[in-house]
CSV table of C-alpha atoms in Angstrom, one decimal:
chain,number,residue,atom,x,y,z
A,513,MET,CA,-8.9,18.2,11.0
A,514,PHE,CA,-7.7,14.6,11.1
A,515,GLY,CA,-10.4,13.6,8.6
A,516,THR,CA,-9.1,16.0,5.9
A,517,LEU,CA,-5.6,14.9,6.6
A,518,ARG,CA,-6.4,11.2,6.2
A,519,THR,CA,-8.1,11.9,2.9
A,520,LEU,CA,-5.1,13.9,1.6
A,521,LEU,CA,-2.8,11.1,2.6
A,522,ALA,CA,-5.0,8.6,0.8
A,523,ILE,CA,-5.0,10.8,-2.4
A,524,ASN,CA,-1.2,10.8,-2.1
A,525,VAL,CA,-1.2,7.0,-2.3
A,526,VAL,CA,-3.4,7.2,-5.4
A,527,LEU,CA,-0.9,9.6,-7.0
A,528,LEU,CA,1.9,7.1,-6.4
A,529,HIS,CA,0.1,4.0,-7.6
A,530,ILE,CA,-1.9,5.4,-10.6
A,531,PHE,CA,0.1,8.5,-11.6
A,532,SER,CA,3.6,7.4,-10.7
A,533,ILE,CA,4.4,10.4,-8.4
A,534,PRO,CA,7.2,8.9,-6.3
A,535,THR,CA,7.8,8.9,-2.5
A,536,LEU,CA,4.8,11.0,-1.4
A,537,GLY,CA,2.5,8.0,-1.3
A,538,ASN,CA,5.1,5.9,0.5
A,539,TYR,CA,5.6,8.6,3.1
A,540,SER,CA,1.9,8.9,3.5
A,541,VAL,CA,1.6,5.3,4.5
A,542,SER,CA,4.1,5.8,7.3
A,543,PHE,CA,2.2,9.0,8.2
A,544,PHE,CA,-1.0,6.9,8.4
A,545,PHE,CA,0.8,4.5,10.8
A,546,LEU,CA,1.9,7.3,13.1
A,547,LEU,CA,-1.5,8.9,13.1
A,548,SER,CA,-3.1,5.5,13.9
A,549,GLY,CA,-0.6,5.0,16.8
A,550,PHE,CA,-1.7,8.4,18.2
A,551,LEU,CA,-5.5,8.0,17.7
A,552,MET,CA,-5.7,4.4,18.8
A,553,THR,CA,-3.8,5.2,22.0
A,554,LEU,CA,-6.0,8.3,22.5
A,555,ILE,CA,-9.3,6.5,22.1
A,556,ILE,CA,-8.2,3.5,24.2
A,557,HIS,CA,-7.3,5.9,27.1
A,558,GLU,CA,-10.1,8.4,26.7
A,559,THR,CA,-13.0,6.2,25.5
A,560,TYR,CA,-12.7,2.4,25.7
A,561,GLY,CA,-10.3,1.8,28.6
A,562,TYR,CA,-8.6,-1.5,29.4
A,563,SER,CA,-11.5,-3.5,30.8
A,564,PHE,CA,-12.8,-6.6,29.0
A,565,ILE,CA,-15.9,-4.7,28.0
A,566,GLY,CA,-13.8,-1.9,26.6
A,567,PHE,CA,-11.7,-4.3,24.7
A,568,ARG,CA,-14.7,-6.0,23.2
A,569,VAL,CA,-16.4,-2.7,22.2
A,570,PHE,CA,-13.2,-1.4,20.8
A,571,TRP,CA,-12.7,-4.4,18.5
A,572,LEU,CA,-16.3,-4.6,17.5
A,573,ASN,CA,-16.0,-1.0,16.3
A,574,ARG,CA,-12.7,-1.7,14.6
A,575,ILE,CA,-14.3,-4.5,12.7
A,576,LEU,CA,-17.3,-2.3,11.7
A,577,ARG,CA,-14.9,0.4,10.6
A,578,LEU,CA,-12.7,-1.8,8.5
A,579,TYR,CA,-14.5,-4.8,7.1
A,580,PRO,CA,-17.9,-3.8,5.6
A,581,ILE,CA,-16.2,-1.4,3.2
A,582,TYR,CA,-13.3,-3.8,2.6
A,583,LEU,CA,-15.5,-6.8,1.9
A,584,SER,CA,-17.7,-4.8,-0.5
A,585,ILE,CA,-14.6,-3.7,-2.5
A,586,LEU,CA,-13.3,-7.3,-2.4
A,587,PHE,CA,-16.6,-8.7,-3.7
A,588,ILE,CA,-16.8,-6.1,-6.5
A,589,THR,CA,-13.2,-6.9,-7.5
A,590,ILE,CA,-13.9,-10.6,-7.7
A,591,VAL,CA,-16.8,-9.8,-10.1
A,592,LEU,CA,-14.5,-7.6,-12.2
A,593,VAL,CA,-11.9,-10.3,-12.4
A,594,PHE,CA,-14.4,-12.5,-14.3
A,595,ILE,CA,-15.9,-9.6,-16.4
A,596,PHE,CA,-12.6,-8.0,-17.4
A,597,PRO,CA,-9.9,-10.6,-17.0
A,598,GLU,CA,-7.6,-9.1,-19.6
A,599,ILE,CA,-7.5,-5.8,-17.8
A,600,VAL,CA,-7.1,-7.3,-14.3
A,601,LEU,CA,-4.1,-9.2,-15.5
A,602,ARG,CA,-2.3,-5.9,-15.7
A,603,HIS,CA,-1.8,-6.1,-11.9
A,604,SER,CA,0.2,-9.1,-10.8
A,605,SER,CA,-1.5,-9.3,-7.4
A,606,ILE,CA,-5.2,-9.3,-8.4
A,607,LYS,CA,-6.1,-12.9,-8.9
A,608,ILE,CA,-8.7,-15.3,-7.5
A,609,PRO,CA,-7.2,-17.2,-4.5
A,610,ASP,CA,-6.6,-20.9,-4.9
A,611,THR,CA,-6.0,-22.1,-1.4
A,612,ILE,CA,-7.7,-21.9,1.9
A,613,ILE,CA,-4.8,-19.8,3.3
A,614,GLU,CA,-5.1,-17.4,0.3
A,615,TRP,CA,-8.8,-17.0,0.8
A,616,PHE,CA,-8.4,-16.5,4.6
A,617,ALA,CA,-5.8,-13.8,4.0
A,618,ASN,CA,-7.9,-12.0,1.5
A,619,LEU,CA,-11.1,-12.2,3.6
A,620,THR,CA,-9.4,-11.1,6.8
A,621,MET,CA,-6.6,-8.7,5.5
A,622,ILE,CA,-4.2,-10.7,7.6
A,623,PHE,CA,-1.5,-11.6,5.0
A,624,PRO,CA,0.9,-14.2,6.5
A,625,ASN,CA,4.2,-12.8,5.5
A,626,VAL,CA,6.8,-10.7,7.4
A,627,VAL,CA,6.4,-8.3,4.4
A,628,PRO,CA,2.7,-8.5,3.8
A,629,HIS,CA,2.8,-6.8,0.3
A,630,ARG,CA,4.8,-9.8,-0.9
A,631,PHE,CA,1.9,-12.1,-0.3
A,632,ASN,CA,-0.1,-12.9,-3.4
A,633,PRO,CA,-2.8,-12.9,-4.5
A,634,ARG,CA,-4.2,-9.7,-3.0
A,635,LEU,CA,-7.5,-8.9,-4.5
A,636,VAL,CA,-7.3,-5.5,-2.9
A,637,PRO,CA,-3.6,-4.8,-3.4
A,638,THR,CA,-3.3,-1.9,-0.9
A,639,ALA,CA,-4.9,-4.0,1.9
A,640,TRP,CA,-1.4,-5.3,2.9
A,641,ALA,CA,-1.0,-2.2,5.2
A,642,LEU,CA,-4.0,-3.3,7.2
A,643,THR,CA,-2.1,-6.4,8.3
A,644,ASN,CA,0.3,-4.0,10.0
A,645,GLU,CA,-2.4,-1.8,11.3
A,646,LEU,CA,-4.4,-4.7,12.8
A,647,LEU,CA,-1.3,-6.1,14.6
A,648,PHE,CA,-0.6,-2.8,16.3
A,649,TYR,CA,-4.2,-2.1,17.1
A,650,LEU,CA,-4.1,-5.5,18.9
A,651,LEU,CA,-0.9,-4.5,20.9
A,652,ILE,CA,-2.3,-1.1,21.8
A,653,SER,CA,-5.6,-2.7,23.0
A,654,PHE,CA,-3.5,-5.1,25.1
A,655,GLY,CA,-1.8,-2.2,26.7
A,656,ILE,CA,1.5,-1.7,25.0
A,657,SER,CA,0.9,2.1,25.4
A,658,LYS,CA,-1.0,1.9,28.6
A,659,THR,CA,1.6,3.9,30.6
A,660,LEU,CA,4.3,6.3,29.5
A,661,LYS,CA,7.0,3.9,30.6
A,662,ARG,CA,5.7,1.1,28.5
A,663,THR,CA,5.3,3.4,25.5
A,664,LEU,CA,8.9,4.6,25.8
A,665,ILE,CA,10.2,1.0,26.0
A,666,TRP,CA,8.2,0.3,22.9
A,667,LEU,CA,9.8,3.3,21.2
A,668,VAL,CA,13.3,2.2,22.2
A,669,LEU,CA,12.7,-1.3,20.9
A,670,SER,CA,11.3,0.1,17.6
A,671,ILE,CA,14.4,2.3,17.1
A,672,ALA,CA,16.6,-0.7,17.9
A,673,TYR,CA,14.8,-2.6,15.1
A,674,TYR,CA,15.5,0.1,12.6
A,675,ILE,CA,19.2,0.2,13.7
A,676,GLY,CA,19.3,-3.6,13.3
A,677,THR,CA,18.1,-3.4,9.7
A,678,TYR,CA,21.1,-1.3,8.8
A,679,ILE,CA,23.5,-3.7,10.5
A,680,PHE,CA,22.1,-7.1,9.6
A,681,TYR,CA,19.7,-6.7,6.7
A,682,ASP,CA,20.0,-3.4,4.9
A,683,ILE,CA,17.0,-3.6,2.6
A,684,ALA,CA,14.7,-0.6,2.4
A,685,THR,CA,11.5,-2.9,2.4
A,686,TYR,CA,12.3,-3.9,6.0
A,687,ARG,CA,12.1,-0.2,7.0
A,688,TYR,CA,8.8,0.5,5.1
A,689,SER,CA,6.3,-2.3,4.5
A,690,ALA,CA,7.6,-5.1,6.8
A,691,VAL,CA,5.3,-5.7,9.7
A,692,PHE,CA,7.8,-4.6,12.3
A,693,ALA,CA,8.8,-1.5,10.2
A,694,SER,CA,5.4,-0.1,11.3
A,695,SER,CA,6.4,-0.3,14.9
A,696,LEU,CA,8.4,2.9,14.9
A,697,PRO,CA,5.7,5.3,13.5
A,698,PHE,CA,3.1,3.6,15.7
A,699,ALA,CA,5.2,4.0,18.8
A,700,MET,CA,5.9,7.6,17.9
A,701,GLY,CA,2.2,8.2,17.6
A,702,ALA,CA,1.7,6.6,21.0
A,703,VAL,CA,4.4,8.8,22.5
A,704,LEU,CA,2.7,11.8,21.0
A,705,TYR,CA,-0.4,10.9,23.0
A,706,TRP,CA,1.6,11.4,26.2
A,707,ILE,CA,3.1,14.6,25.0
A,708,VAL,CA,-0.4,16.0,24.2
A,709,LYS,CA,-1.6,14.8,27.6
A,710,PHE,CA,1.2,16.6,29.6
A,711,ASN,CA,2.0,19.5,27.2
A,712,PRO,CA,-1.1,20.9,25.5
A,713,ILE,CA,-0.9,24.2,23.6
A,714,LYS,CA,-3.7,26.8,23.5
A,715,LYS,CA,-3.4,28.3,20.1
A,716,VAL,CA,-2.3,27.0,16.7
A,717,PRO,CA,-2.2,29.3,13.7
A,718,LEU,CA,-3.5,27.7,10.5
A,719,ALA,CA,-0.4,29.0,8.7
A,720,SER,CA,1.9,26.8,10.8
A,721,ILE,CA,-0.1,23.7,9.8
A,722,LEU,CA,0.1,24.6,6.1
A,723,LEU,CA,3.8,25.2,6.5
A,724,VAL,CA,4.5,21.8,8.1
A,725,TYR,CA,2.4,20.0,5.5
A,726,LEU,CA,4.4,21.9,2.8
A,727,ILE,CA,7.6,20.6,4.3
A,728,PHE,CA,6.2,17.1,4.2
A,729,ILE,CA,5.5,17.4,0.5
A,730,LEU,CA,8.9,19.0,-0.3
A,731,ASN,CA,10.8,16.4,1.7
A,732,ALA,CA,9.1,13.7,-0.4
A,733,HIS,CA,9.5,15.6,-3.6
A,734,PHE,CA,13.2,16.2,-3.3
A,735,LYS,CA,14.2,12.8,-1.9
A,736,TYR,CA,15.6,11.6,-5.2
A,737,THR,CA,17.8,14.6,-5.5
A,738,TYR,CA,19.5,13.7,-2.2
A,739,THR,CA,22.6,11.8,-1.6
A,740,ASP,CA,22.2,8.2,-0.3
A,741,LEU,CA,22.7,9.4,3.3
A,742,LEU,CA,20.1,12.2,3.0
A,743,LYS,CA,17.6,9.8,1.3
A,744,GLU,CA,17.7,7.7,4.5
A,745,ILE,CA,17.5,10.7,6.7
A,746,SER,CA,14.5,11.9,4.8
A,747,ILE,CA,12.6,8.9,6.0
A,748,TYR,CA,12.9,10.1,9.6
A,749,ILE,CA,12.4,13.7,8.7
A,750,ASN,CA,9.0,12.5,7.3
A,751,MET,CA,8.1,10.8,10.6
A,752,LEU,CA,9.2,13.9,12.6
A,753,VAL,CA,7.1,16.2,10.3
A,754,ALA,CA,4.1,13.9,10.7
A,755,PHE,CA,4.6,13.9,14.5
A,756,ILE,CA,4.7,17.7,14.6
A,757,LEU,CA,1.7,18.1,12.2
A,758,ILE,CA,-0.5,15.7,14.2
A,759,TYR,CA,0.5,17.6,17.4
A,760,LEU,CA,-0.6,20.9,15.8
A,761,LEU,CA,-3.8,19.6,14.3
A,762,TYR,CA,-4.9,18.1,17.6
A,763,HIS,CA,-4.9,21.5,19.1
A,764,ILE,CA,-6.4,23.6,16.3
A,765,LYS,CA,-9.7,25.2,17.0
A,766,ILE,CA,-12.4,25.0,14.3
A,767,SER,CA,-16.1,25.7,14.3
A,768,ASN,CA,-18.7,22.9,14.7
A,769,LYS,CA,-19.6,23.4,11.0
A,770,TRP,CA,-16.1,22.7,9.9
A,771,LYS,CA,-15.8,19.8,12.3
A,772,LYS,CA,-18.7,18.1,10.5
A,773,TRP,CA,-17.2,18.8,7.1
A,774,ASP,CA,-13.9,17.4,8.3
A,775,GLN,CA,-15.6,14.3,9.6
A,776,TYR,CA,-17.4,13.9,6.2
A,777,ILE,CA,-14.2,14.4,4.2
A,778,GLY,CA,-12.4,11.9,6.4
A,779,MET,CA,-15.0,9.3,5.5
A,780,TYR,CA,-13.5,9.2,2.0
A,781,SER,CA,-10.0,8.3,3.0
A,782,TYR,CA,-10.5,4.6,3.6
A,783,PRO,CA,-12.5,3.9,0.4
A,784,ILE,CA,-10.1,5.9,-1.7
A,785,TYR,CA,-7.2,4.0,-0.2
A,786,LEU,CA,-8.8,0.6,-0.8
A,787,SER,CA,-10.6,1.1,-4.1
A,788,HIS,CA,-8.3,3.0,-6.4
A,789,TYR,CA,-7.2,-0.1,-8.3
A,790,LEU,CA,-10.7,-1.3,-8.6
A,791,VAL,CA,-11.7,2.1,-10.0
A,792,ALA,CA,-8.7,1.9,-12.4
A,793,ILE,CA,-10.1,-1.4,-13.8
A,794,LEU,CA,-13.5,0.3,-14.4
A,795,TYR,CA,-11.8,3.4,-15.9
A,796,VAL,CA,-9.7,1.3,-18.3
A,797,ALA,CA,-12.8,-0.7,-19.3
A,798,PHE,CA,-15.1,2.2,-20.0
A,799,ILE,CA,-12.9,5.3,-20.7
A,800,ASN,CA,-9.2,4.3,-21.2
A,801,PHE,CA,-8.2,7.8,-21.9
A,802,GLY,CA,-4.6,8.6,-21.0
A,803,VAL,CA,-3.7,5.1,-19.8
A,804,HIS,CA,-0.3,3.5,-20.4
A,805,LYS,CA,-0.4,0.2,-22.2
A,806,ASN,CA,-0.3,-3.0,-20.2
A,807,ASN,CA,-0.7,-1.5,-16.7
A,808,PHE,CA,-2.8,0.8,-14.6
A,809,LYS,CA,-0.5,3.8,-14.8
A,810,MET,CA,-2.0,6.9,-16.3
A,811,HIS,CA,-0.8,10.2,-17.8
A,812,TYR,CA,-1.7,13.4,-15.9
A,813,VAL,CA,-4.3,14.2,-18.6
A,814,ALA,CA,-6.4,11.4,-17.2
A,815,LEU,CA,-6.4,12.8,-13.7
A,816,PRO,CA,-9.7,14.8,-13.8
A,817,PHE,CA,-11.5,11.9,-15.5
A,818,TYR,CA,-10.2,9.1,-13.3
A,819,GLY,CA,-10.6,11.4,-10.3
A,820,LEU,CA,-14.3,11.8,-11.1
A,821,PHE,CA,-14.7,8.0,-11.4
A,822,LEU,CA,-13.0,7.6,-8.0
A,823,PHE,CA,-15.1,10.2,-6.3
A,824,ILE,CA,-18.4,8.8,-7.6
A,825,PHE,CA,-17.4,5.3,-6.5
A,826,CYS,CA,-16.3,6.5,-3.0
A,827,PHE,CA,-19.4,8.7,-2.7
A,828,LEU,CA,-21.6,5.6,-3.2
A,829,ILE,CA,-19.5,3.6,-0.6
A,830,VAL,CA,-19.8,6.5,1.9
A,831,ARG,CA,-23.5,7.0,1.2
A,832,TYR,CA,-24.7,3.5,1.3
A,833,ILE,CA,-22.2,1.7,3.6
A,834,ASP,CA,-20.1,4.0,5.8
A,835,ILE,CA,-22.8,6.3,7.0
A,836,ASN,CA,-25.0,3.4,8.0
A,837,VAL,CA,-22.1,1.6,9.7
A,838,ASN,CA,-21.2,4.7,11.6
A,839,LYS,CA,-24.7,4.8,13.1
A,840,LEU,CA,-24.2,1.2,14.2
A,841,LYS,CA,-20.8,2.0,15.7
A,842,THR,CA,-22.4,4.8,17.7
A,843,LYS,CA,-25.0,2.4,19.1
A,844,VAL,CA,-22.2,-0.1,20.0
A,845,LYS,CA,-20.2,2.6,21.8
A,846,LYS,CA,-23.2,3.4,24.0
A,847,THR,CA,-22.9,-0.1,25.4
A,848,LEU,CA,-19.8,0.9,27.3
């Protein structure tokens, strides 16, 4: 069920960026990091291993997973910058790079800033989070979560970083989008791998999963009604809820038919996450119904129409890029 979860989280980010629904999208990004920490540790241990060949195949498959879709969206965005410059100007980050460093950052998704989303231009604005992801993929492939002891040390250091931000530099950005802010959810995900390994459970009712996801939504929804202290605590409640939900989802039993559907639904998560601003440009250019002036924000009445645009675009990405890339990834994995 991780595929469905990933796509729901990507939709939450769209609701934040396009429809101004606060917090849920931010918490979904942290959720993504925790899920990545778990899954990357899992597949390194269970599939790729720590040999040179395993390292090479792991990274070849990561590159195939991330870059064909990203570069396609990047190229289309560049075209739209020239076709609809007055619309593109509504987003401060979407510009043609001027320098070699800017081009390198936009082509690789490695944005050279401690807080990657502060780097401009970003032709694909949401790609900043992939800078964080790539760093921790690298650390995991090098063995930061190879043993339980290493993983726990990583977790302790991550907690120390968060404590340090309150003492020395109390700015929320350094607990959300800064590169090292991602360390805590990634480390929690890696710890979860060891909990799953030593403490599996046999039966998980679907109702329990729905309940935990509801708590995740409610915690995000009510954050702005909390006191300042509770607002901070809600960040860690979110991570704990994500931790529990991933643990439960890993153990749920579903039929092979639903597994295939879950895999297919999951294929939409990455294109949705990367392309929703690009699709907003197209929507404003051709429909423009329910759009606020001078930005990409939309009223709720635009949701079904914009949602249809987004689905069609992502369907084409999945159909003509992702499915073919997955076949190639399977062949690469067989070389292990």
